CSV table of N, CA and C in Angstrom, one decimal:
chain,number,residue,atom,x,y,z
A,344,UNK,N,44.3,-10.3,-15.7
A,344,UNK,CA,43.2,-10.8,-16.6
A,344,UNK,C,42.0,-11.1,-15.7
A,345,UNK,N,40.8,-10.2,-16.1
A,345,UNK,CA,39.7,-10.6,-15.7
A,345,UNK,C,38.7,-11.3,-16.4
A,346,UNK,N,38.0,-13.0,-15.8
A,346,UNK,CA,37.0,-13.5,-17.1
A,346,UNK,C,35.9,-13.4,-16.1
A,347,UNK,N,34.9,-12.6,-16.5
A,347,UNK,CA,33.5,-13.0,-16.2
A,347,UNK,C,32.9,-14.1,-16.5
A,348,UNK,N,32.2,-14.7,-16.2
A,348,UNK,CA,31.2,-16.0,-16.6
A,348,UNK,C,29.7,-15.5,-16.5
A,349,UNK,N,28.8,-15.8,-17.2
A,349,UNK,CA,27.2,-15.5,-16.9
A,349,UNK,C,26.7,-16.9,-17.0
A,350,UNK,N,25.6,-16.8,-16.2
A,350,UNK,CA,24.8,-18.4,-16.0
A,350,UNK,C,23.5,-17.6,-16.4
A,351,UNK,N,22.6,-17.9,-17.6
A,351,UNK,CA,21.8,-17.5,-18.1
A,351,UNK,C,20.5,-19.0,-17.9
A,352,UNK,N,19.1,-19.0,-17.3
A,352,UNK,CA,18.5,-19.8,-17.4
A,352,UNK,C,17.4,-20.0,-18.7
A,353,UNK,N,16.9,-20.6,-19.3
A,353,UNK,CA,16.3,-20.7,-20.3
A,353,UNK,C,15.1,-21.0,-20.2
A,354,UNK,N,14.9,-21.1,-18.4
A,354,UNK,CA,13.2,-21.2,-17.7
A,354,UNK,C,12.6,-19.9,-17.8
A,355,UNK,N,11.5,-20.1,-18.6
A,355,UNK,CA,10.9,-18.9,-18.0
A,355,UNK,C,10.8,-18.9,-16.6
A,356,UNK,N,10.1,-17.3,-16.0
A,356,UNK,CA,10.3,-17.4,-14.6
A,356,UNK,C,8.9,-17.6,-14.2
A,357,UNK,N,7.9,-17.4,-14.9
A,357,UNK,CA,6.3,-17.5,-14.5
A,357,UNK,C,5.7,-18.8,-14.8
A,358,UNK,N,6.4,-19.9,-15.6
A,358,UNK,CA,6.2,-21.4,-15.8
A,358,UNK,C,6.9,-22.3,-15.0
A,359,UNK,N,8.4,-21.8,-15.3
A,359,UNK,CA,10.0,-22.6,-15.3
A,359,UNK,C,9.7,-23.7,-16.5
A,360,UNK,N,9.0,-23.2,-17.3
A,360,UNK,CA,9.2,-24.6,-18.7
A,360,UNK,C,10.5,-23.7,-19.6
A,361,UNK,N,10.9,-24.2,-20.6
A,361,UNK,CA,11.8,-23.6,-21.2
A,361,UNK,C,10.7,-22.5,-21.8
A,362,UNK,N,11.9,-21.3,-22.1
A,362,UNK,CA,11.5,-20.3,-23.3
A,362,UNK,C,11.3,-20.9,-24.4
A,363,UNK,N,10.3,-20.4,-25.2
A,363,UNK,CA,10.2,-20.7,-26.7
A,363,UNK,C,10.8,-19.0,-27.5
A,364,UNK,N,10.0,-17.9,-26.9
A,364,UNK,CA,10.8,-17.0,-27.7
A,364,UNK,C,11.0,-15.9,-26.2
A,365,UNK,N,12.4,-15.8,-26.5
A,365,UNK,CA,13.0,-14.7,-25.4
A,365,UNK,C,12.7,-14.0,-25.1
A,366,UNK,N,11.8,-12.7,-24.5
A,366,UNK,CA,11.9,-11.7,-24.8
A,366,UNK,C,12.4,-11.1,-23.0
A,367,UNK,N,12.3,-9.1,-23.0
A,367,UNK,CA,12.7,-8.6,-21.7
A,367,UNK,C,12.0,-7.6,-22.3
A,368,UNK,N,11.8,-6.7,-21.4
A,368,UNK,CA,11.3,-5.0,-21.5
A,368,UNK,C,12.8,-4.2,-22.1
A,369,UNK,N,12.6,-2.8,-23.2
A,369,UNK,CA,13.8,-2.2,-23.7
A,369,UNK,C,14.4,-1.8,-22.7
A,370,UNK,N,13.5,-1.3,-21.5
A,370,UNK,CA,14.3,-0.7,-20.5
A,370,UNK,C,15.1,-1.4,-19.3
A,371,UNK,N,15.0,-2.5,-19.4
A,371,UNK,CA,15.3,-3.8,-18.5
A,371,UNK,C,16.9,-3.9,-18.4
A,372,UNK,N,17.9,-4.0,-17.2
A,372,UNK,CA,18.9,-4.1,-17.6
A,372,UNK,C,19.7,-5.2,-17.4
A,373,UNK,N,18.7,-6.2,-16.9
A,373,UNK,CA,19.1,-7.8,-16.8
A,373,UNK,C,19.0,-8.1,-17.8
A,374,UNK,N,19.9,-9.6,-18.1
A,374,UNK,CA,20.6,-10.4,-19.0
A,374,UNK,C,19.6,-11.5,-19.3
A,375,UNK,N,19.2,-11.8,-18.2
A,375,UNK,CA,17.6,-13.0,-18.5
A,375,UNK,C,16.4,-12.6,-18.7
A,376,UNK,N,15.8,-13.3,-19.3
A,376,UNK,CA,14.7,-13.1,-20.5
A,376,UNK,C,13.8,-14.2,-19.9
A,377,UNK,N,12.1,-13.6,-20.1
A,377,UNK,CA,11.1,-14.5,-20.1
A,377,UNK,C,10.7,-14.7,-21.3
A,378,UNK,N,9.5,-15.8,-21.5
A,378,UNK,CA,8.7,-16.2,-22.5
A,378,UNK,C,7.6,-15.1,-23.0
A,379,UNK,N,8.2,-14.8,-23.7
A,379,UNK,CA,6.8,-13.7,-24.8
A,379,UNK,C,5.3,-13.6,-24.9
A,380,UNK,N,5.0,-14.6,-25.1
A,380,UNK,CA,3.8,-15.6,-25.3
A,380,UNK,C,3.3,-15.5,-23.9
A,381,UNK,N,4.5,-16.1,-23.0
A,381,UNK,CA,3.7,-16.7,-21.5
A,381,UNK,C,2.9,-15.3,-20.8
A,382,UNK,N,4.3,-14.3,-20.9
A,382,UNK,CA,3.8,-13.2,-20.7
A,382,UNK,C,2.7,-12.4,-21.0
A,383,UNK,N,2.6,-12.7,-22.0
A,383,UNK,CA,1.8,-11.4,-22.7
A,383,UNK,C,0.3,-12.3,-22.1
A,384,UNK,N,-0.5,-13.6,-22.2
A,384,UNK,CA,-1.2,-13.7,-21.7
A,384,UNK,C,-1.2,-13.8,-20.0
A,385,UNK,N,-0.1,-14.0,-19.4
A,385,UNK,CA,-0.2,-13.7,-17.8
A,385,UNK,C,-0.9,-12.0,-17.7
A,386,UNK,N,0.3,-11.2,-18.4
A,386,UNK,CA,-0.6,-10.0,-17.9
A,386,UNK,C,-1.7,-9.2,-18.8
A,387,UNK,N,-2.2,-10.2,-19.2
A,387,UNK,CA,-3.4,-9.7,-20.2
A,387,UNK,C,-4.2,-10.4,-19.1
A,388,UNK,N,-4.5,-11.6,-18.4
A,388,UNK,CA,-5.3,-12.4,-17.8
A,388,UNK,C,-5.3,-11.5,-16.4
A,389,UNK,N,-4.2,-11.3,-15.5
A,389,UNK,CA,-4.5,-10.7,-14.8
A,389,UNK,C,-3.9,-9.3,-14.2
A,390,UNK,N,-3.8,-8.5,-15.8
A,390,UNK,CA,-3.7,-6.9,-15.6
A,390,UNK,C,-2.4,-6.7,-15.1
A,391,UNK,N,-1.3,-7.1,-15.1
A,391,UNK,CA,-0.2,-7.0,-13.5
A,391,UNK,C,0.8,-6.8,-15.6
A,392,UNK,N,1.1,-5.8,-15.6
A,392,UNK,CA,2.5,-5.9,-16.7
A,392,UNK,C,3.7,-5.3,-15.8
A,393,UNK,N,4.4,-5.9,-15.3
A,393,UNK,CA,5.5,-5.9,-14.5
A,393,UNK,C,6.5,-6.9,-15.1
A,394,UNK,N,7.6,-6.2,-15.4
A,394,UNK,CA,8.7,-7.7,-15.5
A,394,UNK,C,8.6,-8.4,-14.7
A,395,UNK,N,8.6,-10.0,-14.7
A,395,UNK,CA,8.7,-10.6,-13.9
A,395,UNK,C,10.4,-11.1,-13.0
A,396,UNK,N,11.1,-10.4,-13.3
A,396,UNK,CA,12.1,-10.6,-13.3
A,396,UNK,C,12.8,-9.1,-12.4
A,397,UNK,N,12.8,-8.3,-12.5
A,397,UNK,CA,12.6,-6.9,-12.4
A,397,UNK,C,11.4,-6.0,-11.5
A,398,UNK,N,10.6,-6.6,-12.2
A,398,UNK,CA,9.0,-5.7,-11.9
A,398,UNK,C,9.1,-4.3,-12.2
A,399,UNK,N,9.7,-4.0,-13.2
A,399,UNK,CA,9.6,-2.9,-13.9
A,399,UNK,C,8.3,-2.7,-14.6
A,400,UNK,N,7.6,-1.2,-15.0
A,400,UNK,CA,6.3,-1.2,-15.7
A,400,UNK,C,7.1,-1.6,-16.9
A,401,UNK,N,5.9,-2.3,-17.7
A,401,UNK,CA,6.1,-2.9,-19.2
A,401,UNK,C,4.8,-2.5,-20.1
A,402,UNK,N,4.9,-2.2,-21.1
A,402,UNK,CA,3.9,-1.9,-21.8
A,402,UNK,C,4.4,-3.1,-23.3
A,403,UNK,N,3.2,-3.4,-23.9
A,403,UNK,CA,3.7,-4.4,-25.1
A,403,UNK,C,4.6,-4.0,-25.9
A,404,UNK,N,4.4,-2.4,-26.0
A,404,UNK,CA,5.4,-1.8,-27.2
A,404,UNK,C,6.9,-2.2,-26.5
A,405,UNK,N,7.0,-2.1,-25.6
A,405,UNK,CA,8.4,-2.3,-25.0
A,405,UNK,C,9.1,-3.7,-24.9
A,406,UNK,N,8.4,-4.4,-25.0
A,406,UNK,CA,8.8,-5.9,-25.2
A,406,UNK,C,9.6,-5.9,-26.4
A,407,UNK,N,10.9,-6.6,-26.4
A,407,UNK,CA,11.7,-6.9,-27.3
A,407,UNK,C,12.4,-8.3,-27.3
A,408,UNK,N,12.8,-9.2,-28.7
A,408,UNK,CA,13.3,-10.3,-28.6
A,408,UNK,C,14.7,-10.4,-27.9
A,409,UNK,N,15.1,-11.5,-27.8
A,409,UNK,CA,16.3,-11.1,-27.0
A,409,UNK,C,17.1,-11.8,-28.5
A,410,UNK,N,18.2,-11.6,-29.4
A,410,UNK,CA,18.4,-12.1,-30.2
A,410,UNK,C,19.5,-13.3,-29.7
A,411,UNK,N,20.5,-13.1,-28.5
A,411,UNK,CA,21.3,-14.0,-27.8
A,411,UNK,C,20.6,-15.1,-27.9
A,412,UNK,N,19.7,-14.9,-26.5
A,412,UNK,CA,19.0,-16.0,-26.3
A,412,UNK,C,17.9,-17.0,-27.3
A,413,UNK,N,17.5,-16.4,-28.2
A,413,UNK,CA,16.9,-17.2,-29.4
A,413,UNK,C,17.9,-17.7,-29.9
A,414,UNK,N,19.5,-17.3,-30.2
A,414,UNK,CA,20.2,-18.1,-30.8
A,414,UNK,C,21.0,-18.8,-29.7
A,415,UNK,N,21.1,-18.6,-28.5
A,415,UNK,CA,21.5,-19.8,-27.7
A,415,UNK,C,20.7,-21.3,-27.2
A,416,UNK,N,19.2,-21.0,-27.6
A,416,UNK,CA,18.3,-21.8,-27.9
A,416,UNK,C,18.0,-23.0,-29.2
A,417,UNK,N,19.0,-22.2,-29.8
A,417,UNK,CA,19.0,-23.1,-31.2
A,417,UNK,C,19.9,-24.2,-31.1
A,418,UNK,N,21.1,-23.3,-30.6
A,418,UNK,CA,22.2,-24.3,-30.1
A,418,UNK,C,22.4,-24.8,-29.3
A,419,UNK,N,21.5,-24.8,-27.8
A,419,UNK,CA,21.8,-25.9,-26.7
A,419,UNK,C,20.9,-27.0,-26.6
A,420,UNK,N,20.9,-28.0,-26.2
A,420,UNK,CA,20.0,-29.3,-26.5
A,420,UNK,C,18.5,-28.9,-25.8
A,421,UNK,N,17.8,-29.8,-26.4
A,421,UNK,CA,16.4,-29.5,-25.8
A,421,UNK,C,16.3,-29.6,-24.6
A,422,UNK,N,17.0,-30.0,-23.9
A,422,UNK,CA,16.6,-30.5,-22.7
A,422,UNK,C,17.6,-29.8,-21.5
A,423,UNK,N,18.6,-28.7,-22.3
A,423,UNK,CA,19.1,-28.5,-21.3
A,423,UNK,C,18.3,-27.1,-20.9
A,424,UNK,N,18.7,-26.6,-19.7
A,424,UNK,CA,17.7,-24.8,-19.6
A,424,UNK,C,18.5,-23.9,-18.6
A,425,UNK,N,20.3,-24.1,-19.4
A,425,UNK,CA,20.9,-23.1,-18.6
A,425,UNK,C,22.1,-22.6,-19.9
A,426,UNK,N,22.4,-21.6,-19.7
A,426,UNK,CA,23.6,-21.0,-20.8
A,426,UNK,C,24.8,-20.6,-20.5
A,427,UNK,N,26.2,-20.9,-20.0
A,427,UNK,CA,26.8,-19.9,-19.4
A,427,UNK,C,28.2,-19.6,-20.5
């Protein structure tokens, strides 16, 4: 029997405040997710759309919610900012 475990953070990576909405690029094949919002004005401010996580090219269309992580945010306390 094999159990994996994942440690998911709930920091964004360009604040470290929590996520308010999940998101990653479609083509992205990591499990962690930045802030939508934070993003989208980081690389509108200074031109750079790279995952931050990755640094894959991103375009807006490619941004997607993460549906996990919006619902593991519902259900972990406000204060905590890790998922496993």
């Amino acid at each position: 029997i094999v159990a994996d475990e994942l440690e998911l953070t709930l920091k964004d990576p360009l604040t470290t405040m929590r996520i308010k909405e999940p998101c990653k690029g479609v083509a992205c094949k990591h499990a962690q997710c930045f802030d939508l919002r934070t993003f989208l004005e980081f690389a509108r401010r200074h031109n750079n759309w790279k995952c931050p996580l990755c640094h894959a090219t991103l375009r807006e269309r490619d941004l997607r919610i993460d549906g996990f992580i919006q619902g593991a945010l519902g259900w972990v306390s406000g204060d905590s900012c890790v998922v496993t």
